[in-house]
Amino acid sequence: MNKQIDIQLSANRKEKPSFSSLKFGKTYTDHMFIMDYSRENGWHDPRIVPYQPITLDPAATIFHYGQTVFEGLKAYISENEEVFLFRPDENIKRLNRSSVRMCIPEVEEELALEALKKLVSIDRDWIPNQEGMSLYIRPFIISTEANLDVTPSQTYKFMIIMSPVGSFYKEGMSPVKIAVESEYVRAVRGGTGNAKTAGNYAGAMIVQEIANAEGYSQVLWLDGKENKYIEEVGSMNVFFKINGEVVTPGLSGSILEGITRKSVIELLQHWGVPVSERKISIEELYDAHQNGQLEEAFGSGTAAVISPIGELSWKNEKMVINDGKTGELTMKVYKALTGIQTGKEEDPFGWRVKVD
Amino acid sequence: MNKQIDIQLSANRKEKPSFSSLKFGKTYTDHMFIMDYSRENGWHDPRIVPYQPITLDPAATIFHYGQTVFEGLKAYISENEEVFLFRPDENIKRLNRSSVRMCIPEVEEELALEALKKLVSIDRDWIPNQEGMSLYIRPFIISTEANLDVTPSQTYKFMIIMSPVGSFYKEGMSPVKIAVESEYVRAVRGGTGNAKTAGNYAGAMIVQEIANAEGYSQVLWLDGKENKYIEEVGSMNVFFKINGEVVTPGLSGSILEGITRKSVIELLQHWGVPVSERKISIEELYDAHQNGQLEEAFGSGTAAVISPIGELSWKNEKMVINDGKTGELTMKVYKALTGIQTGKEEDPFGWRVKVD
Ligand SMILES: Cc1ncc(COP(=O)(O)O)c(C=O)c1O
Ligand SMILES: Cc1ncc(COP(=O)(O)O)c(C=O)c1O
């Protein structure tokens, strides 16, 4: 079986959009990576081809039973034009963990990393070089067998597409308002919450729509069993600075193991800031706020990197945090992470991976 | 906007398979229905075309965030060649309820029913006319907008495909062995369990695989909050006859509102058999079994219609029900339902819908 990445370059390069007016995830680069899986041949025929539509049987199981996993990471370009990926090995490992949960065959880590690097390198002039911008990379796997029986597909496609994204913080970093959800549930232990798979996001859309309509930018989920413990935000993990200590919900099995989350924890430990991963109930958070001990709150995720939380609304209570302003530690974490990502700062942890 | 169903017949009809050797959901008929949705035009251009692949952008949200709903129903042919659908209006209503949960625009009930009837009528020679066989019909909606932002798609496709299916009971009705799952969870209240959407099925595959490997044909799910109350089987609702009374889990919000379930309840009420929809814990069931009061158990769903349960395994306990044989009431329900579906019996409830 061919395991060399075959490259077929596009004859018609697209015109690049104005990077400063980019909307998230609407513009795609010139090329994409694709690789097929069959029971007989395993993963085979890895190739980079011009970005193009895909054709599937209407009975392909992806359309009916949603057997799919995905990842999200970014490529950054430094001031001296070096291109970096941030901890891509972690994304590939998480992709494989998600795949195990969803009965999808794992991909070879080395090959996947090579594919990421090659694709980014070929489309490197799509990486916006302005402050805060980057190239968003979306690896994903879909089940493709035409079969209405509810059983794992015998064939799959692994693809990588890329999209240049503008800055999350065009007008400077401004804290968001988040609604604590106490009716709908995103995931429950024993379910698929810790896999990065479509169904988790589809189910959350209605709640996100309601929150948006009420003026909140995101939803903070509580656990599915007791509706009590804090889990995570739409596509971010959460951190709270309470009385000098940083607290983040532990990996309960129902939240995503964020790579930004992991990096924040490692960074805080490195700095000697007390940080603990544990259960934290919404009541505990509310009490901390009432006592004036809830000092800062922020979300962590690939898209925004760090997103300060200025207000949490829970039932009829509004908790304004740090006067609705970005906290000092929040800003320090943001600067440190983006500094490492974009090559502005030293990388003591070896998180950057250079693309030639 | 065009709301008339346009019909484009296939020039090359496929060869029909031998109906007696059919596997579920692997063979498709000559035609399919398709209709598009856009924000500006709503649902438009309904059409019946030759069965064919569909082409989508790799960034289509269906591949990433799984915004999709589906339905399953059957067409039967009677001894005197009349073609019937079973309660198709219920499927269309449920499709729309699922769509509301998944932020998908609802379809017009009348148009959807007309599409079902027209498509079945055009491919009516694909309906196997042997005992126990039928034509399985799969309406489904997928989100098609190319957009990596997690937000409801602005465009969708509603499609109907059909597949002839052999008899579930080739060697006569034989009770199945089912494993009660006490670790993994299918759905939780506040989640998507009562919507017929891909993610519920993708998440269950791993459990189904484990159960199959251990010799069980299906999994019986417990509730996600307390891991205690009986919910449903993979693609069936469940009924237990306990000391003369038939009990089925109530519609808690996390199980699918089965149309066969509803029909069974109405049938039992019509016969004067006591039936109640309520919470039933696995302990209660176990005690009833120990006391000799668990008389019969069966699953209900479109695929099998009625499937007798001969054994339930829960942790280290095995509950053999009715000596592993099909119960009397189970058989009576099966005969009554299939009699109505296939036109063999009177239809006092008006459940059959004739296709011209
Ligand atoms: C549900 C969810 N939680 C958390 C995260 C943050 O993870 P990461 O830091 O790896 O981007 C994401 C986004 O990737 C997500 O989708
Ligand atoms: C999860 C689930 N429960 C129950 C059922 C039974 O529903 P119905 O009787 O409408 O086929 C199905 C199948 O359709 C199902 O997928």
mmCIF file of N, CA and C in Angstrom, chain B residues 250-316:
data_model
loop_
_atom_site.group_PDB
_atom_site.id
_atom_site.type_symbol
_atom_site.label_atom_id
_atom_site.label_comp_id
_atom_site.label_asym_id
_atom_site.label_seq_id
_atom_site.Cartn_x
_atom_site.Cartn_y
_atom_site.Cartn_z
ATOM 1 N N GLY B 250 -41.726 5.450 30.508
ATOM 2 C CA GLY B 250 -42.409 6.661 30.053
ATOM 3 C C GLY B 250 -41.491 7.512 29.187
ATOM 4 N N LEU B 251 -42.075 8.486 28.499
ATOM 5 C CA LEU B 251 -41.280 9.346 27.625
ATOM 6 C C LEU B 251 -40.582 10.399 28.477
ATOM 7 N N SER B 252 -39.386 10.052 28.904
ATOM 8 C CA SER B 252 -38.641 10.835 29.883
ATOM 9 C C SER B 252 -37.929 12.027 29.271
ATOM 10 N N GLY B 253 -37.877 12.076 27.945
ATOM 11 C CA GLY B 253 -37.099 13.135 27.299
ATOM 12 C C GLY B 253 -35.798 12.592 26.730
ATOM 13 N N SER B 254 -35.386 11.417 27.205
ATOM 14 C CA SER B 254 -34.119 10.885 26.692
ATOM 15 C C SER B 254 -34.296 9.633 25.839
ATOM 16 N N ILE B 255 -35.533 9.168 25.657
ATOM 17 C CA ILE B 255 -35.739 8.026 24.760
ATOM 18 C C ILE B 255 -36.539 8.466 23.533
ATOM 19 N N LEU B 256 -36.407 7.674 22.480
ATOM 20 C CA LEU B 256 -37.134 8.003 21.261
ATOM 21 C C LEU B 256 -38.612 7.635 21.426
ATOM 22 N N GLU B 257 -39.478 8.516 20.940
ATOM 23 C CA GLU B 257 -40.913 8.227 20.980
ATOM 24 C C GLU B 257 -41.244 7.311 19.818
ATOM 25 N N GLY B 258 -41.081 6.028 20.022
ATOM 26 C CA GLY B 258 -41.273 5.066 18.946
ATOM 27 C C GLY B 258 -42.714 5.047 18.450
ATOM 28 N N ILE B 259 -42.862 4.912 17.156
ATOM 29 C CA ILE B 259 -44.195 4.853 16.566
ATOM 30 C C ILE B 259 -44.765 3.445 16.748
ATOM 31 N N THR B 260 -43.904 2.457 16.728
ATOM 32 C CA THR B 260 -44.354 1.098 17.040
ATOM 33 C C THR B 260 -44.774 1.040 18.512
ATOM 34 N N ARG B 261 -43.991 1.678 19.385
ATOM 35 C CA ARG B 261 -44.326 1.762 20.818
ATOM 36 C C ARG B 261 -45.730 2.330 21.009
ATOM 37 N N LYS B 262 -45.973 3.454 20.373
ATOM 38 C CA LYS B 262 -47.272 4.113 20.471
ATOM 39 C C LYS B 262 -48.379 3.187 19.980
ATOM 40 N N SER B 263 -48.112 2.475 18.895
ATOM 41 C CA SER B 263 -49.115 1.585 18.315
ATOM 42 C C SER B 263 -49.384 0.392 19.234
ATOM 43 N N VAL B 264 -48.309 -0.118 19.855
ATOM 44 C CA VAL B 264 -48.479 -1.245 20.787
ATOM 45 C C VAL B 264 -49.364 -0.816 21.953
ATOM 46 N N ILE B 265 -49.091 0.359 22.499
ATOM 47 C CA ILE B 265 -49.878 0.853 23.629
ATOM 48 C C ILE B 265 -51.355 0.987 23.228
ATOM 49 N N GLU B 266 -51.584 1.564 22.065
ATOM 50 C CA GLU B 266 -52.968 1.752 21.611
ATOM 51 C C GLU B 266 -53.674 0.417 21.378
ATOM 52 N N LEU B 267 -52.921 -0.540 20.872
ATOM 53 C CA LEU B 267 -53.469 -1.870 20.619
ATOM 54 C C LEU B 267 -53.847 -2.558 21.935
ATOM 55 N N LEU B 268 -52.931 -2.480 22.916
ATOM 56 C CA LEU B 268 -53.190 -3.121 24.210
ATOM 57 C C LEU B 268 -54.401 -2.479 24.883
ATOM 58 N N GLN B 269 -54.473 -1.156 24.824
ATOM 59 C CA GLN B 269 -55.614 -0.457 25.420
ATOM 60 C C GLN B 269 -56.909 -0.897 24.743
ATOM 61 N N HIS B 270 -56.866 -1.009 23.430
ATOM 62 C CA HIS B 270 -58.009 -1.447 22.628
ATOM 63 C C HIS B 270 -58.469 -2.848 23.054
ATOM 64 N N TRP B 271 -57.531 -3.693 23.397
ATOM 65 C CA TRP B 271 -57.850 -5.052 23.833
ATOM 66 C C TRP B 271 -58.227 -5.124 25.313
ATOM 67 N N GLY B 272 -58.044 -4.021 26.011
ATOM 68 C CA GLY B 272 -58.323 -4.052 27.443
ATOM 69 C C GLY B 272 -57.221 -4.680 28.277
ATOM 70 N N VAL B 273 -56.022 -4.772 27.715
ATOM 71 C CA VAL B 273 -54.891 -5.288 28.509
ATOM 72 C C VAL B 273 -54.307 -4.119 29.302
ATOM 73 N N PRO B 274 -54.144 -4.273 30.622
ATOM 74 C CA PRO B 274 -53.584 -3.155 31.403
ATOM 75 C C PRO B 274 -52.174 -2.809 30.930
ATOM 76 N N VAL B 275 -51.945 -1.526 30.668
ATOM 77 C CA VAL B 275 -50.628 -1.101 30.200
ATOM 78 C C VAL B 275 -50.288 0.220 30.856
ATOM 79 N N SER B 276 -49.070 0.353 31.360
ATOM 80 C CA SER B 276 -48.715 1.646 31.941
ATOM 81 C C SER B 276 -47.351 2.115 31.468
ATOM 82 N N GLU B 277 -47.265 3.433 31.262
ATOM 83 C CA GLU B 277 -46.011 4.080 30.889
ATOM 84 C C GLU B 277 -45.497 4.719 32.154
ATOM 85 N N ARG B 278 -44.371 4.249 32.615
ATOM 86 C CA ARG B 278 -43.843 4.800 33.863
ATOM 87 C C ARG B 278 -42.366 4.474 34.007
ATOM 88 N N LYS B 279 -41.745 5.055 35.016
ATOM 89 C CA LYS B 279 -40.360 4.717 35.327
ATOM 90 C C LYS B 279 -40.293 3.283 35.818
ATOM 91 N N ILE B 280 -39.345 2.536 35.316
ATOM 92 C CA ILE B 280 -39.145 1.207 35.864
ATOM 93 C C ILE B 280 -37.644 0.980 36.019
ATOM 94 N N SER B 281 -37.244 0.669 37.248
ATOM 95 C CA SER B 281 -35.804 0.519 37.498
ATOM 96 C C SER B 281 -35.383 -0.905 37.170
ATOM 97 N N ILE B 282 -34.085 -1.064 36.932
ATOM 98 C CA ILE B 282 -33.568 -2.392 36.642
ATOM 99 C C ILE B 282 -33.706 -3.304 37.878
ATOM 100 N N GLU B 283 -33.637 -2.710 39.080
ATOM 101 C CA GLU B 283 -33.845 -3.515 40.299
ATOM 102 C C GLU B 283 -35.280 -4.048 40.363
ATOM 103 N N GLU B 284 -36.233 -3.186 40.040
ATOM 104 C CA GLU B 284 -37.636 -3.629 40.061
ATOM 105 C C GLU B 284 -37.825 -4.796 39.092
ATOM 106 N N LEU B 285 -37.208 -4.673 37.933
ATOM 107 C CA LEU B 285 -37.336 -5.724 36.931
ATOM 108 C C LEU B 285 -36.703 -7.016 37.442
ATOM 109 N N TYR B 286 -35.550 -6.849 38.063
ATOM 110 C CA TYR B 286 -34.839 -8.016 38.585
ATOM 111 C C TYR B 286 -35.679 -8.700 39.671
ATOM 112 N N ASP B 287 -36.254 -7.909 40.573
ATOM 113 C CA ASP B 287 -37.098 -8.478 41.627
ATOM 114 C C ASP B 287 -38.295 -9.207 41.027
ATOM 115 N N ALA B 288 -38.921 -8.583 40.035
ATOM 116 C CA ALA B 288 -40.081 -9.211 39.392
ATOM 117 C C ALA B 288 -39.657 -10.560 38.802
ATOM 118 N N HIS B 289 -38.473 -10.577 38.237
ATOM 119 C CA HIS B 289 -37.993 -11.834 37.664
ATOM 120 C C HIS B 289 -37.767 -12.874 38.756
ATOM 121 N N GLN B 290 -37.161 -12.459 39.857
ATOM 122 C CA GLN B 290 -36.897 -13.377 40.976
ATOM 123 C C GLN B 290 -38.192 -13.946 41.540
ATOM 124 N N ASN B 291 -39.224 -13.100 41.573
ATOM 125 C CA ASN B 291 -40.526 -13.530 42.112
ATOM 126 C C ASN B 291 -41.367 -14.289 41.106
ATOM 127 N N GLY B 292 -40.833 -14.481 39.933
ATOM 128 C CA GLY B 292 -41.601 -15.209 38.911
ATOM 129 C C GLY B 292 -42.701 -14.365 38.286
ATOM 130 N N GLN B 293 -42.616 -13.037 38.435
ATOM 131 C CA GLN B 293 -43.690 -12.199 37.890
ATOM 132 C C GLN B 293 -43.350 -11.567 36.540
ATOM 133 N N LEU B 294 -42.102 -11.703 36.122
ATOM 134 C CA LEU B 294 -41.723 -11.154 34.810
ATOM 135 C C LEU B 294 -42.110 -12.189 33.748
ATOM 136 N N GLU B 295 -43.267 -11.980 33.146
ATOM 137 C CA GLU B 295 -43.841 -13.011 32.279
ATOM 138 C C GLU B 295 -43.365 -12.944 30.827
ATOM 139 N N GLU B 296 -43.255 -11.718 30.308
ATOM 140 C CA GLU B 296 -42.810 -11.586 28.931
ATOM 141 C C GLU B 296 -42.020 -10.283 28.795
ATOM 142 N N ALA B 297 -41.223 -10.208 27.744
ATOM 143 C CA ALA B 297 -40.506 -8.959 27.437
ATOM 144 C C ALA B 297 -40.318 -8.903 25.932
ATOM 145 N N PHE B 298 -40.478 -7.710 25.394
ATOM 146 C CA PHE B 298 -40.229 -7.565 23.958
ATOM 147 C C PHE B 298 -39.826 -6.136 23.603
ATOM 148 N N GLY B 299 -39.137 -6.016 22.484
ATOM 149 C CA GLY B 299 -38.782 -4.708 21.953
ATOM 150 C C GLY B 299 -39.730 -4.359 20.815
ATOM 151 N N SER B 300 -39.877 -3.048 20.547
ATOM 152 C CA SER B 300 -40.745 -2.609 19.448
ATOM 153 C C SER B 300 -40.019 -1.571 18.615
ATOM 154 N N GLY B 301 -40.036 -1.779 17.308
ATOM 155 C CA GLY B 301 -39.391 -0.803 16.420
ATOM 156 C C GLY B 301 -39.683 -1.141 14.971
ATOM 157 N N THR B 302 -39.507 -0.177 14.111
ATOM 158 C CA THR B 302 -39.848 -0.357 12.702
ATOM 159 C C THR B 302 -39.131 -1.549 12.056
ATOM 160 N N ALA B 303 -37.846 -1.727 12.371
ATOM 161 C CA ALA B 303 -37.080 -2.775 11.689
ATOM 162 C C ALA B 303 -37.627 -4.164 11.981
ATOM 163 N N ALA B 304 -37.749 -4.515 13.272
ATOM 164 C CA ALA B 304 -38.183 -5.864 13.638
ATOM 165 C C ALA B 304 -39.691 -5.939 13.898
ATOM 166 N N VAL B 305 -40.342 -4.824 13.977
ATOM 167 C CA VAL B 305 -41.731 -4.667 14.426
ATOM 168 C C VAL B 305 -41.801 -5.048 15.913
ATOM 169 N N ILE B 306 -41.786 -6.346 16.208
ATOM 170 C CA ILE B 306 -41.758 -6.801 17.603
ATOM 171 C C ILE B 306 -40.644 -7.839 17.713
ATOM 172 N N SER B 307 -39.816 -7.708 18.736
ATOM 173 C CA SER B 307 -38.726 -8.657 18.920
ATOM 174 C C SER B 307 -38.776 -9.212 20.342
ATOM 175 N N PRO B 308 -39.146 -10.505 20.488
ATOM 176 C CA PRO B 308 -39.229 -11.075 21.839
ATOM 177 C C PRO B 308 -37.846 -11.108 22.501
ATOM 178 N N ILE B 309 -37.814 -10.838 23.777
ATOM 179 C CA ILE B 309 -36.556 -10.884 24.530
ATOM 180 C C ILE B 309 -36.559 -12.146 25.384
ATOM 181 N N GLY B 310 -35.572 -13.002 25.155
ATOM 182 C CA GLY B 310 -35.520 -14.282 25.864
ATOM 183 C C GLY B 310 -34.602 -14.256 27.062
ATOM 184 N N GLU B 311 -33.659 -13.306 27.056
ATOM 185 C CA GLU B 311 -32.709 -13.248 28.169
ATOM 186 C C GLU B 311 -32.160 -11.844 28.319
ATOM 187 N N LEU B 312 -32.095 -11.410 29.565
ATOM 188 C CA LEU B 312 -31.468 -10.124 29.874
ATOM 189 C C LEU B 312 -30.293 -10.404 30.793
ATOM 190 N N SER B 313 -29.126 -9.857 30.451
ATOM 191 C CA SER B 313 -28.010 -10.048 31.368
ATOM 192 C C SER B 313 -27.693 -8.709 32.008
ATOM 193 N N TRP B 314 -27.598 -8.710 33.328
ATOM 194 C CA TRP B 314 -27.350 -7.472 34.078
ATOM 195 C C TRP B 314 -26.261 -7.753 35.096
ATOM 196 N N LYS B 315 -25.129 -7.093 34.923
ATOM 197 C CA LYS B 315 -23.948 -7.390 35.744
ATOM 198 C C LYS B 315 -23.708 -8.902 35.721
ATOM 199 N N ASN B 316 -23.738 -9.583 36.867
ATOM 200 C CA ASN B 316 -23.485 -11.022 36.794
ATOM 201 C C ASN B 316 -24.754 -11.865 36.771
#
